[in-house]
PDB file of C-alpha atoms in Angstrom:
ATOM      1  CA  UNK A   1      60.776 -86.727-100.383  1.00 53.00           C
ATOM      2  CA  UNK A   2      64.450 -87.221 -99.854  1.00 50.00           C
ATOM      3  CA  UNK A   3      64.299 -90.673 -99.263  1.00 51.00           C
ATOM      4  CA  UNK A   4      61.989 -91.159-102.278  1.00 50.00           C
ATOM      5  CA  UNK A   5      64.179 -89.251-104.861  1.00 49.00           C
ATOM      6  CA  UNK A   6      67.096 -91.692-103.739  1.00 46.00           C
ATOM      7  CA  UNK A   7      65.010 -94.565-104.268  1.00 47.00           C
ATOM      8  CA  UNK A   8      64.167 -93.586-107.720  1.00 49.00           C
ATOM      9  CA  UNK A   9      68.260 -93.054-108.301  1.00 48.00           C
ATOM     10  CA  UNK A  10      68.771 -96.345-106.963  1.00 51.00           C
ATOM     11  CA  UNK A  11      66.248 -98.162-109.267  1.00 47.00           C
ATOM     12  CA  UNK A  12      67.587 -96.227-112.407  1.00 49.00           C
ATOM     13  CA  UNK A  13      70.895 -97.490-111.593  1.00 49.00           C
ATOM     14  CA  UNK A  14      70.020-100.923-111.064  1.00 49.00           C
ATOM     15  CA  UNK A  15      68.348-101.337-114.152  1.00 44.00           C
ATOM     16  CA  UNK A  16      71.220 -99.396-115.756  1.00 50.00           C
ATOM     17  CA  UNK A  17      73.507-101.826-114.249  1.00 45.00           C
ATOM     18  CA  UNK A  18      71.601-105.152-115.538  1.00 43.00           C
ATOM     19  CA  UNK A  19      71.727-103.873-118.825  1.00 45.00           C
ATOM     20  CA  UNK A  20      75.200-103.035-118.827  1.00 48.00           C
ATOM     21  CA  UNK A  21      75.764-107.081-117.865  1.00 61.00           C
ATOM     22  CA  UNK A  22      73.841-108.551-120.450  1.00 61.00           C
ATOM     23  CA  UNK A  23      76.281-109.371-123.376  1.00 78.00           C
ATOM     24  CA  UNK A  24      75.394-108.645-126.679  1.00 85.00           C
ATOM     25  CA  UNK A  25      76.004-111.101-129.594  1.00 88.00           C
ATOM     26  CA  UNK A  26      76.357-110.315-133.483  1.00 87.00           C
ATOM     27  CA  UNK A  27      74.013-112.026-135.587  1.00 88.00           C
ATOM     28  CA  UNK A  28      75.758-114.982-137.611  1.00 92.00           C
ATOM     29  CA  UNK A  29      76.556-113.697-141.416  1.00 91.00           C
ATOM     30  CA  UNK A  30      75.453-116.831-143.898  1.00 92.00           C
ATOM     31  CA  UNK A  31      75.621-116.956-147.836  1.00 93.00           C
ATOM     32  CA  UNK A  32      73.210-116.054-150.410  1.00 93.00           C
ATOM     33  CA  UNK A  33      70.840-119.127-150.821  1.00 94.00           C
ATOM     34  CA  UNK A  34      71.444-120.319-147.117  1.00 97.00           C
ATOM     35  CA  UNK A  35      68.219-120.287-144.880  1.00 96.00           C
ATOM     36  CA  UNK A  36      68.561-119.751-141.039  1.00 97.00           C
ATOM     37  CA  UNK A  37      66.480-121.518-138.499  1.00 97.00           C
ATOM     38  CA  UNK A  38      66.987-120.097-134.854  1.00 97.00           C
ATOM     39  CA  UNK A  39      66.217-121.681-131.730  1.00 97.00           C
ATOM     40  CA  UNK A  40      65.082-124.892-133.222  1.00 98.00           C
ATOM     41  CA  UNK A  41      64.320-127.237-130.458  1.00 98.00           C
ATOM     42  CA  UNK A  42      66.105-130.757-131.208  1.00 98.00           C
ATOM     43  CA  UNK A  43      65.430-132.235-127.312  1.00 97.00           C
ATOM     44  CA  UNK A  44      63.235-131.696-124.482  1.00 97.00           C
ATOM     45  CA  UNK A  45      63.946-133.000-120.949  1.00 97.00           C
ATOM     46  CA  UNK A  46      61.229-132.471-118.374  1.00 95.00           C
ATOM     47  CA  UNK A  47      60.508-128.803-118.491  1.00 95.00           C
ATOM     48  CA  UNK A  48      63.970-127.859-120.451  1.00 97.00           C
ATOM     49  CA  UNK A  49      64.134-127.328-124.326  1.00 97.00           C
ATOM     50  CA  UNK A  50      67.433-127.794-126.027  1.00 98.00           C
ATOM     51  CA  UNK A  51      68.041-125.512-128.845  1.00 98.00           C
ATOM     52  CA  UNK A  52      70.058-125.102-132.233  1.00 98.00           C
ATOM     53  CA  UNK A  53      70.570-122.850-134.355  1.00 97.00           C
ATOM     54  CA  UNK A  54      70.801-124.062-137.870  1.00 98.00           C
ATOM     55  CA  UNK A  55      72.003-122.663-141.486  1.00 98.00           C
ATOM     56  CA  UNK A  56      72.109-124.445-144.673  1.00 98.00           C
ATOM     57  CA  UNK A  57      71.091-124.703-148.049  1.00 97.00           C
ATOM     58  CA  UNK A  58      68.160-126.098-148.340  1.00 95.00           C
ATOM     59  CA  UNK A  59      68.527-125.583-152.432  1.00 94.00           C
ATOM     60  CA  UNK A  60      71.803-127.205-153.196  1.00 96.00           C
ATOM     61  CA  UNK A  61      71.913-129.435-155.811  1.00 96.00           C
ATOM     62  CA  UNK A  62      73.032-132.635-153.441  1.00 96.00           C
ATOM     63  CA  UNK A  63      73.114-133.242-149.846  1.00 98.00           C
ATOM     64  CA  UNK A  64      75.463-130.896-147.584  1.00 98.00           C
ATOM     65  CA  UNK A  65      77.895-131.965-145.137  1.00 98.00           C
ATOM     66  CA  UNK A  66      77.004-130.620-141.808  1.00 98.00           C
ATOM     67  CA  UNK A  67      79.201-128.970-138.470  1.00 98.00           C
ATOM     68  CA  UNK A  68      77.711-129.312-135.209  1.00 98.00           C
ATOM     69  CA  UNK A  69      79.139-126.431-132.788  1.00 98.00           C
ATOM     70  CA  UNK A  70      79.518-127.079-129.284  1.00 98.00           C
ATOM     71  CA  UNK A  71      80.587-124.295-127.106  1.00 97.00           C
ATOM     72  CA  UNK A  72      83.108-124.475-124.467  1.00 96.00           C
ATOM     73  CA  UNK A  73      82.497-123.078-120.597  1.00 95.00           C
ATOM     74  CA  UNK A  74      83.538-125.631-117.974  1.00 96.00           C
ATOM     75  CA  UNK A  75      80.188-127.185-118.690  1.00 98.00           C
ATOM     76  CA  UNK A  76      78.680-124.193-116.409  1.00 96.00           C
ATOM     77  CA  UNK A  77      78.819-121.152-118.532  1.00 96.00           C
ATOM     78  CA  UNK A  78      78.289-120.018-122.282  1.00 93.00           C
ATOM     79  CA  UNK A  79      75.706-119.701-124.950  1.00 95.00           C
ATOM     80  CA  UNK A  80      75.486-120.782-128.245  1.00 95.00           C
ATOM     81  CA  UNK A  81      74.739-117.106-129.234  1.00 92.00           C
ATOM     82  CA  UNK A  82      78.848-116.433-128.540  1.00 91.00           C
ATOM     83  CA  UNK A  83      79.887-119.146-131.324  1.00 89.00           C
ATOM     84  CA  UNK A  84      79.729-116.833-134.809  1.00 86.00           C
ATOM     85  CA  UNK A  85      82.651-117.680-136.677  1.00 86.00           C
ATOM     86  CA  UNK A  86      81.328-120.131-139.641  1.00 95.00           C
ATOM     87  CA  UNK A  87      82.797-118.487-142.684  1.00 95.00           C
ATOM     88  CA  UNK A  88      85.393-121.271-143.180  1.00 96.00           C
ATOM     89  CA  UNK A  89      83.038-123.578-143.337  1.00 97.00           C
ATOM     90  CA  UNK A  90      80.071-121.980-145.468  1.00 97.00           C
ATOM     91  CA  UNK A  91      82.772-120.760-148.087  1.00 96.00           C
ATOM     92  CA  UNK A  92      83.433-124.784-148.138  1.00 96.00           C
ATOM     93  CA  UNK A  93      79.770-125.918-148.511  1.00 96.00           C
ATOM     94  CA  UNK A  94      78.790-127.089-145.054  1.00 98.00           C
ATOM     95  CA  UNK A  95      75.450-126.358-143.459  1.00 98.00           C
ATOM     96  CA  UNK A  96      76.139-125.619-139.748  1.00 98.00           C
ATOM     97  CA  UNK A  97      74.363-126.541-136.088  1.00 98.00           C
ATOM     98  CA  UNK A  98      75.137-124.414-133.603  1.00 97.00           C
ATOM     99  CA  UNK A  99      73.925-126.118-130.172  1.00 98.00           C
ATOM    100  CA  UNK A 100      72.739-125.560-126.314  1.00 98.00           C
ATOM    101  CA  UNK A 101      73.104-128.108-124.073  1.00 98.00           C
ATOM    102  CA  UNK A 102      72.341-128.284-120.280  1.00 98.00           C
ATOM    103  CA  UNK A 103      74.837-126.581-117.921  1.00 98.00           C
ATOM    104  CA  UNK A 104      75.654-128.189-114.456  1.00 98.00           C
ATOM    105  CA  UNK A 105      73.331-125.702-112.771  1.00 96.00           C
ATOM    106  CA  UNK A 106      70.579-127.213-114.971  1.00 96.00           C
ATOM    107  CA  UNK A 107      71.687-130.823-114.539  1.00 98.00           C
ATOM    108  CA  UNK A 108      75.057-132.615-114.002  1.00 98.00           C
ATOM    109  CA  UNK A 109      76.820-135.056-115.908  1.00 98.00           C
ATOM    110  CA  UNK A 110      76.147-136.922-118.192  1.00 98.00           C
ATOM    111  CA  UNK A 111      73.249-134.445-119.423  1.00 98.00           C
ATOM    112  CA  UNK A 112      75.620-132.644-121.289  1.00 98.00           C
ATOM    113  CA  UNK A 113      76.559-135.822-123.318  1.00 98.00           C
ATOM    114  CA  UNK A 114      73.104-136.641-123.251  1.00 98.00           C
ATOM    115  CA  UNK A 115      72.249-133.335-125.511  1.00 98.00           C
ATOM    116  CA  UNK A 116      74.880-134.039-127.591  1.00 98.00           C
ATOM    117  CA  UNK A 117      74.010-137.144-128.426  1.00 98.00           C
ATOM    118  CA  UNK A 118      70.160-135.900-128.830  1.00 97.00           C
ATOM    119  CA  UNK A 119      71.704-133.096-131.542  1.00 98.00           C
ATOM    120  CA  UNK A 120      73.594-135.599-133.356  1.00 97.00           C
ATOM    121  CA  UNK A 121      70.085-138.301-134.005  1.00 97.00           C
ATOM    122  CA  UNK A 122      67.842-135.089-134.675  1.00 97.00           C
ATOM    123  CA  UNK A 123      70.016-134.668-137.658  1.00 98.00           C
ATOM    124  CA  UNK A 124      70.167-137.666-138.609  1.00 97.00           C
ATOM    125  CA  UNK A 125      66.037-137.710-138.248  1.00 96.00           C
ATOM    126  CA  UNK A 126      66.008-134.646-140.023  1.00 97.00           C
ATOM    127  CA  UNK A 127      68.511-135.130-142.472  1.00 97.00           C
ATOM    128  CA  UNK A 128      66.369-134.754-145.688  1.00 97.00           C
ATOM    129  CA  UNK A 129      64.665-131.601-144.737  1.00 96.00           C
ATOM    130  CA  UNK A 130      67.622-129.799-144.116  1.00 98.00           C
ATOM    131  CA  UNK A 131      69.639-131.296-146.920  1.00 98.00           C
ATOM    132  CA  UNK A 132      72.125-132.721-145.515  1.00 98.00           C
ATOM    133  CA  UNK A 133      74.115-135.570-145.450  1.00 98.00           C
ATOM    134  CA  UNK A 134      73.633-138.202-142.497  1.00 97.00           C
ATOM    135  CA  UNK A 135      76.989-139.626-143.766  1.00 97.00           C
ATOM    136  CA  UNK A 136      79.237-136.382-143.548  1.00 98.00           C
ATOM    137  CA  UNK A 137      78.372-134.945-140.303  1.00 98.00           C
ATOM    138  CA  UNK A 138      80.723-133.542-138.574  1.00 98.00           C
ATOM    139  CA  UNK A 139      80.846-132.237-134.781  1.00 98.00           C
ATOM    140  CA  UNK A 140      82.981-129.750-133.615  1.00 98.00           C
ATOM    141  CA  UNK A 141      83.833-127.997-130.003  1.00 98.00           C
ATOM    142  CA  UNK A 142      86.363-126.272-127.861  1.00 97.00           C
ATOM    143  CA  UNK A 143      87.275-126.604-124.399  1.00 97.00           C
ATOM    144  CA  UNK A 144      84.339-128.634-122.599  1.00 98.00           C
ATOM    145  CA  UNK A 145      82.331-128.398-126.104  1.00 98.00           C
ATOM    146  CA  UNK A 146      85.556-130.221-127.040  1.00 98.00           C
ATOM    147  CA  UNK A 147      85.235-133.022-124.700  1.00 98.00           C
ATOM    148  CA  UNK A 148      81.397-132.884-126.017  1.00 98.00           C
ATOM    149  CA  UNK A 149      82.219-133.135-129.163  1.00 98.00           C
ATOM    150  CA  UNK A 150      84.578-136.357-128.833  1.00 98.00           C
ATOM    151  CA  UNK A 151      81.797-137.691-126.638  1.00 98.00           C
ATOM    152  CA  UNK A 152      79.510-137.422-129.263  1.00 98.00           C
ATOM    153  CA  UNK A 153      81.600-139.098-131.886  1.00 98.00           C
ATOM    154  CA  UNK A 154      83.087-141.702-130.362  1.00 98.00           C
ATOM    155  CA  UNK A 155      80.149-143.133-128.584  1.00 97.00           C
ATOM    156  CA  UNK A 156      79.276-144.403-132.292  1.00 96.00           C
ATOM    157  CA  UNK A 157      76.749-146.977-131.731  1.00 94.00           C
ATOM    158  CA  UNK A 158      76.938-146.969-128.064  1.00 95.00           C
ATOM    159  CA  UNK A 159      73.749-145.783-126.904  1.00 94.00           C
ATOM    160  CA  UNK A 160      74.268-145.558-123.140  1.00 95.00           C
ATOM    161  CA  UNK A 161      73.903-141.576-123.406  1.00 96.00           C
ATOM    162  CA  UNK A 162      71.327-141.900-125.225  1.00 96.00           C
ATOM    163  CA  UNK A 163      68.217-142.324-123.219  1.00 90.00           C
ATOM    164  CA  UNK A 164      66.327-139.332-124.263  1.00 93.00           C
ATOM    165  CA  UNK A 165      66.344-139.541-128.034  1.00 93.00           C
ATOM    166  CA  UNK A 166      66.113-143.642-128.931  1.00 81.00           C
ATOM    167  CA  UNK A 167      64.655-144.565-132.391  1.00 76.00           C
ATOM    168  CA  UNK A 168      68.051-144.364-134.572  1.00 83.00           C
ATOM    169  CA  UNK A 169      70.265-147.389-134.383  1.00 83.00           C
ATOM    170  CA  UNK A 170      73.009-146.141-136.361  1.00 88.00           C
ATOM    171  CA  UNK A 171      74.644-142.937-135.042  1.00 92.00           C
ATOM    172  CA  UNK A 172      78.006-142.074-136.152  1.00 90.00           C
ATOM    173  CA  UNK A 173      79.857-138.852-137.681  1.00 97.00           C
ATOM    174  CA  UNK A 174      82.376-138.590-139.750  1.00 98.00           C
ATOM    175  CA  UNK A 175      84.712-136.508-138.610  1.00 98.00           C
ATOM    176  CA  UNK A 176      85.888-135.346-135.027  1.00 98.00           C
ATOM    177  CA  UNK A 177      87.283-131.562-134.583  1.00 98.00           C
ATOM    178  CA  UNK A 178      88.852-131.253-131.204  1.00 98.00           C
ATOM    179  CA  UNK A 179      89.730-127.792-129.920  1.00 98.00           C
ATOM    180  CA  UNK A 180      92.251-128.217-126.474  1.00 98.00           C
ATOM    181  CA  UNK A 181      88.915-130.506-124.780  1.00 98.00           C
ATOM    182  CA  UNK A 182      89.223-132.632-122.149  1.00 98.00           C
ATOM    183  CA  UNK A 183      89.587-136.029-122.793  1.00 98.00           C
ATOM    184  CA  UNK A 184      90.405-137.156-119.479  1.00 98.00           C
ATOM    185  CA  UNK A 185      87.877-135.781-116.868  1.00 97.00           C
ATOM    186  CA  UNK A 186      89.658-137.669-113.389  1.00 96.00           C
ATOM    187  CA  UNK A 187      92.879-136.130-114.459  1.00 92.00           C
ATOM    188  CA  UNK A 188      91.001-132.699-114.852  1.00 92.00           C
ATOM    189  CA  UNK A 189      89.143-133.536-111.854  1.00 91.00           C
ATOM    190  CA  UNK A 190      91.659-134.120-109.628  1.00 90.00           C
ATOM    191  CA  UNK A 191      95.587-133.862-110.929  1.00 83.00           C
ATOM    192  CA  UNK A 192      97.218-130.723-110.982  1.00 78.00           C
ATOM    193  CA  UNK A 193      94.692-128.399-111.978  1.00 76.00           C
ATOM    194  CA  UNK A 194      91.866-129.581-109.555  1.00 82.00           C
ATOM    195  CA  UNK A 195      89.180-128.362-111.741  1.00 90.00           C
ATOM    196  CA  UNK A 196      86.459-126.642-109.616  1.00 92.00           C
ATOM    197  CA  UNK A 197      84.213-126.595-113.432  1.00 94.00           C
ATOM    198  CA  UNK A 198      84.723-130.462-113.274  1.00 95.00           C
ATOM    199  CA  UNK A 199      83.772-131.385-109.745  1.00 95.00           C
ATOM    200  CA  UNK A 200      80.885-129.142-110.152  1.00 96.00           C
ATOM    201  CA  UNK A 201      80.111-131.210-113.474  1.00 97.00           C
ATOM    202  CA  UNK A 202      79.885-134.488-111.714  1.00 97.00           C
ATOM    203  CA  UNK A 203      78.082-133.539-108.938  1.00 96.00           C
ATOM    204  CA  UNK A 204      77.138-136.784-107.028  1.00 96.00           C
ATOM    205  CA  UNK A 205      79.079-139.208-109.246  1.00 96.00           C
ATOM    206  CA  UNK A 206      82.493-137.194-108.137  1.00 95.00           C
ATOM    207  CA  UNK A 207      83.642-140.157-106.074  1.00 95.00           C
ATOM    208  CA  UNK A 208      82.398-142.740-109.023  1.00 97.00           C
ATOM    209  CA  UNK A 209      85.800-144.104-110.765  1.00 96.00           C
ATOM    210  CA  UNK A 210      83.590-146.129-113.084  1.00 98.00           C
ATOM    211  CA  UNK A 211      81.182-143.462-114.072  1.00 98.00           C
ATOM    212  CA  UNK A 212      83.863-140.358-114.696  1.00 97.00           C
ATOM    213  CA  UNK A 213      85.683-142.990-116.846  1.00 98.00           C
ATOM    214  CA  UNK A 214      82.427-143.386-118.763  1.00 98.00           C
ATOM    215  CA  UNK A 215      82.401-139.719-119.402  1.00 98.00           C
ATOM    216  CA  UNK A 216      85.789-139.522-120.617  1.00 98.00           C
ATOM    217  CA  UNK A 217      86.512-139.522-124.580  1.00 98.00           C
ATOM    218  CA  UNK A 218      90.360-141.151-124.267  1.00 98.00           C
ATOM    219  CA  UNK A 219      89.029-144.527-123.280  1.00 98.00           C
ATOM    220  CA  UNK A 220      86.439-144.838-126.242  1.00 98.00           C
ATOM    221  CA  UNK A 221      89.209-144.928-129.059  1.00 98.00           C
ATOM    222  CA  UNK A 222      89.867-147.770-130.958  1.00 98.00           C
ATOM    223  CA  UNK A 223      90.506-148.671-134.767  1.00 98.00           C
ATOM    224  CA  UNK A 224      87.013-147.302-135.811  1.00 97.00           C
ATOM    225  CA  UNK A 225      86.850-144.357-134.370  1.00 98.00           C
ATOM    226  CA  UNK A 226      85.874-141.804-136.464  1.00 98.00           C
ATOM    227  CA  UNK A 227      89.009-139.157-137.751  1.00 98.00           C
ATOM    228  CA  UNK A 228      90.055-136.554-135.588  1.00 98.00           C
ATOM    229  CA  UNK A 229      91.153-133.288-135.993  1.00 98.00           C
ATOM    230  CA  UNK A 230      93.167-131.853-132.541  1.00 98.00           C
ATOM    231  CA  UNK A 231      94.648-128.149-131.704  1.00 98.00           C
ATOM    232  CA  UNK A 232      95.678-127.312-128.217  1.00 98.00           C
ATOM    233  CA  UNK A 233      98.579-124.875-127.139  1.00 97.00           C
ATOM    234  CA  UNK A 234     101.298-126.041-125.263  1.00 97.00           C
ATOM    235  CA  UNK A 235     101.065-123.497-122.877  1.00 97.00           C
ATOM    236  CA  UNK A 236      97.612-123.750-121.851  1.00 96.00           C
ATOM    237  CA  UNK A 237      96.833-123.362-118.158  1.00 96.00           C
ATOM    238  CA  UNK A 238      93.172-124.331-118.150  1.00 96.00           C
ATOM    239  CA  UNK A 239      93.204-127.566-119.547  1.00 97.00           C
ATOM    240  CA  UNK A 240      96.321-129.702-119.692  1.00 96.00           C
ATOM    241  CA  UNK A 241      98.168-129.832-123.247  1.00 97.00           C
ATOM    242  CA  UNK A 242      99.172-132.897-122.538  1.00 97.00           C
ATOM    243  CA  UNK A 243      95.393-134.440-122.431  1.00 97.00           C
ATOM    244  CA  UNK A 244      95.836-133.712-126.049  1.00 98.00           C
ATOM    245  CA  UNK A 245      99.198-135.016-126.775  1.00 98.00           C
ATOM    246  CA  UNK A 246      97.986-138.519-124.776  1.00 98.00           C
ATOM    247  CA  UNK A 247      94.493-138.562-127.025  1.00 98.00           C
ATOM    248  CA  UNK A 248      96.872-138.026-130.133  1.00 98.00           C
ATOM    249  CA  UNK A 249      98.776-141.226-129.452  1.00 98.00           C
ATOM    250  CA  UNK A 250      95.748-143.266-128.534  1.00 98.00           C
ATOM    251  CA  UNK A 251      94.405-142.304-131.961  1.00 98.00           C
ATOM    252  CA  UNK A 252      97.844-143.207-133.548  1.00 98.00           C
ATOM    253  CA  UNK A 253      98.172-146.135-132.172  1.00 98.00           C
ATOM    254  CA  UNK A 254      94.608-146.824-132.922  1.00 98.00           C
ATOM    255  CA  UNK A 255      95.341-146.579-136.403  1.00 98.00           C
ATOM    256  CA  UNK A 256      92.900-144.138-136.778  1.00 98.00           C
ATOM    257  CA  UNK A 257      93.483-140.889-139.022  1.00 98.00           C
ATOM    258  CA  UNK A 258      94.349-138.546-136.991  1.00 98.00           C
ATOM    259  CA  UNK A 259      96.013-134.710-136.903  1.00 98.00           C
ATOM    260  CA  UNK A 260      97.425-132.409-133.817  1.00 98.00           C
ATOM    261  CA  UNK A 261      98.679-129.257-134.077  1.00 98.00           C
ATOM    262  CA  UNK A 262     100.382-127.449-131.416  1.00 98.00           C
ATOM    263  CA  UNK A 263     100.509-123.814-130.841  1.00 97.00           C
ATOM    264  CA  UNK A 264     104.010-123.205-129.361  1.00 96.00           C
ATOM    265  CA  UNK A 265     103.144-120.907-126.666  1.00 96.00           C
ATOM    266  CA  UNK A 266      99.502-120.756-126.874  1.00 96.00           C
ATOM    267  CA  UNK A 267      97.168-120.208-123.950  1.00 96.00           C
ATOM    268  CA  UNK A 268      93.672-121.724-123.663  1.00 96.00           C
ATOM    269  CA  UNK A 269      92.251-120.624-127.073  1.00 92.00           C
ATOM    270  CA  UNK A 270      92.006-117.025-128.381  1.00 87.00           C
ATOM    271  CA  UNK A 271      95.009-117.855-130.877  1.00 93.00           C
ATOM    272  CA  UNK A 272      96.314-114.970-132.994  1.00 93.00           C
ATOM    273  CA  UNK A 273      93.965-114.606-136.085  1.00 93.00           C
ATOM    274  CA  UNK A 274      97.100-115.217-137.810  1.00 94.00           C
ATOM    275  CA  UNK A 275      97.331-118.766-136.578  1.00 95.00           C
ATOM    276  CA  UNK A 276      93.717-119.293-136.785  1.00 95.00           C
ATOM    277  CA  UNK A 277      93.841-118.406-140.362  1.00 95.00           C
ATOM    278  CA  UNK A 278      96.660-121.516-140.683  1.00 96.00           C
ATOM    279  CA  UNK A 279      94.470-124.125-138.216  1.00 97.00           C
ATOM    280  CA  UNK A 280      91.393-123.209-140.462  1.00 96.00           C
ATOM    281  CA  UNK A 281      93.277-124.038-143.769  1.00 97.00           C
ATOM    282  CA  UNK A 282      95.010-126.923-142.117  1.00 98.00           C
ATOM    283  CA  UNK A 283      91.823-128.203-140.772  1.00 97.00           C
ATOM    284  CA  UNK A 284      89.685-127.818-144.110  1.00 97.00           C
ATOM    285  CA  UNK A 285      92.602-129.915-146.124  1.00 97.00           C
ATOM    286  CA  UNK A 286      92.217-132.597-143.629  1.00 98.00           C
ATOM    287  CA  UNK A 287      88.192-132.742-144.055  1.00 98.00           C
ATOM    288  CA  UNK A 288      89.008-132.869-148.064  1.00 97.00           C
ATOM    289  CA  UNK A 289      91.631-135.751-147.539  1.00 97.00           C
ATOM    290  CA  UNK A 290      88.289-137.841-145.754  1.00 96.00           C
ATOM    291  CA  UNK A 291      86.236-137.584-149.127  1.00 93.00           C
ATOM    292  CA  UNK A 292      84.064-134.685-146.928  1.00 92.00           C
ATOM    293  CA  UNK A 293      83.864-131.956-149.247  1.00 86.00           C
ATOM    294  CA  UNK A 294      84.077-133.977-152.507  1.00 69.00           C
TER     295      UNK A 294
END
C-alpha cells in the first residue's frame, strides 16, 4: 500500500512538473478590422508542415505592405508563439507573418533557408487574398532568424534554396531588417566563439568551405541588394558585433541603402524598452524613406 501511495505522489509530481515546463505565450493583440489566421501551413516537407501565423487587413482600401518574422534560437530552439511584439508595425499599416521553420533536430542546414524562402513565394502566391503587396514585403529576424532573414532577401532571384516551393520566378523583398544575425556562419562556426548552435546547424556539411559560404548572407551583397536595416550591441557575447559592423560596410560599399545602429553596451538583444522605443522609430523612418509606407 506504501509503495502504491508513493507511486501515485510520484505521478502527480511528474505531471505537475511537465506542466510547470511548458511556457505559456500571450495571444498577439491586432487592430480593429485586422483578421488573424493561425497556423496557416505555407510548406510541407515529407511528413513536416511549416506554419505562419498571419494578421492583416483583408478590408483596406489598397494593398498592405507585409513583415515576415523570423525568430531567433541558434537554429535549434524557439517558437513562433514567443514573437508578439507587432504594434509598431500595425499602428503603421503592415499586415504581419509570423513564421516556423525547421530546427536542426528536424533537419540541418540549409532547411532553415529552405522555409524561408518557401514563406517568402507563399506570399507572393497568395498575395491578393491577403491584401498585400508582393512589392513591399518585408522580412524581418533576430539572432539566427536574423541570418534567415538576410538569407531570404538577398537570395533575390537565386533559387538554389528553393527546391521545395518552385513556380515563382521573381522573388525579391523590399526591405531587409537585421537584428545582431549572423552573417558569417564559418566565423561563427569556428573563430572565437566556436558556436556549438552552428556546428549543430551544419551537421554533415561542417567540414564543407563551399557549402557554409553558401549559407552565409555577407557574400550575397552587391549593388541590388535589397535595403537593410541593422541593430546589434557592441557588447554582445553570443554573436560577434563585429559580423554586423563587416555586413554594414559590404552594404556601403555596395552602394546599397543601408542603416546600423549600435547599442553602446548592449548584450545579445533584450535592449532597454527605452532604446527599443528609439530602434522602432528609427527603423519605421527608414521604411518611409524606401516609399514603404506611402
Amino acid at each position: 500500500m506504501k509503495n502504491y501511495i508513493l507511486l501515485i505522489a510520484w505521478f502527480l509530481c511528474t505531471i505537475n512538473s511537465e506542466a510547470q515546463e511548458t511556457p505559456t505565450y500571450k495571444a498577439v493583440e491586432f487592430p480593429k478590422g485586422y483578421t488573424s489566421q493561425i497556423d496557416v501551413i505555407y510548406t510541407k516537407v515529407g511528413n513536416w508542415e511549416g506554419r505562419a501565423d498571419l494578421y492583416y487587413n483583408a478590408n483596406a482600401s489598397k494593398p498592405t505592405p507585409i513583415v515576415i518574422n523570423i525568430h531567433g534560437g541558434g537554429w535549434n530552439k524557439g517558437v513562433k508563439e514567443s514573437q508578439t511584439g507587432y504594434n509598431t508595425f500595425f499602428k503603421a499599416g503592415f499586415a504581419v507573418a509570423n513564421m516556423e521553420y525547421r530546427l536542426s533536430q528536424q533537419a540541418t542546414a540549409p532547411a532553415a533557408v529552405e522555409d524561408t524562402r518557401c514563406m517568402l513565394i507563399y506570399l507572393i502566391q497568395h498575395a491578393k487574398e491577403l491584401n498585400i503587396d508582393p512589392d513591399k514585403i518585408v522580412i524581418m529576424g533576430g539572432s539566427a532568424g536574423g541570418h534567415l532573414a538576410l538569407m531570404g532577401g538577398l537570395l533575390a532571384n537565386d533559387s538554389r534554396f528553393d527546391t521545395n516551393c518552385k513556380g515563382i520566378e521573381n522573388v525579391k523583398v523590399a526591405a531587409i531588417i537585421d537584428k545582431y544575425g549572423i552573417t558569417d556562419v564559418s566565423d561563427w562556426s569556428f573563430g572565437k566563439l566556436k558556436s556549438k548552435s552552428a556546428l549543430q546547424w551544419l551537421g554533415d556539411k561542417v567540414s564543407d568551405k563551399k557549402f557554409i559560404q553558401s549559407v552565409s548572407p555577407i557574400f550575397y551583397v552587391n549593388k541590388n541588394s535589397p535595403p537593410t536595416f541593422i541593430v546589434h550591441g557592441d557588447a554582445d557575447p553570443t554573436v560577434p558585433y563585429q559580423q554586423s559592423v563587416d555586413l554594414y560596410q559590404k552594404f556601403q560599399e555596395a552602394g546599397v541603402k543601408s542603416q546600423f545602429i549600435t547599442v553602446p553596451g548592449g548584450a545579445h538583444g533584450k535592449f532597454e524598452k527605452e532604446k527599443n522605443d528609439e530602434i522602432n522609430k528609427v527603423m519605421i523612418q527608414f521604411l518611409t524613406e524606401i516609399n514603404l509606407l506611402n
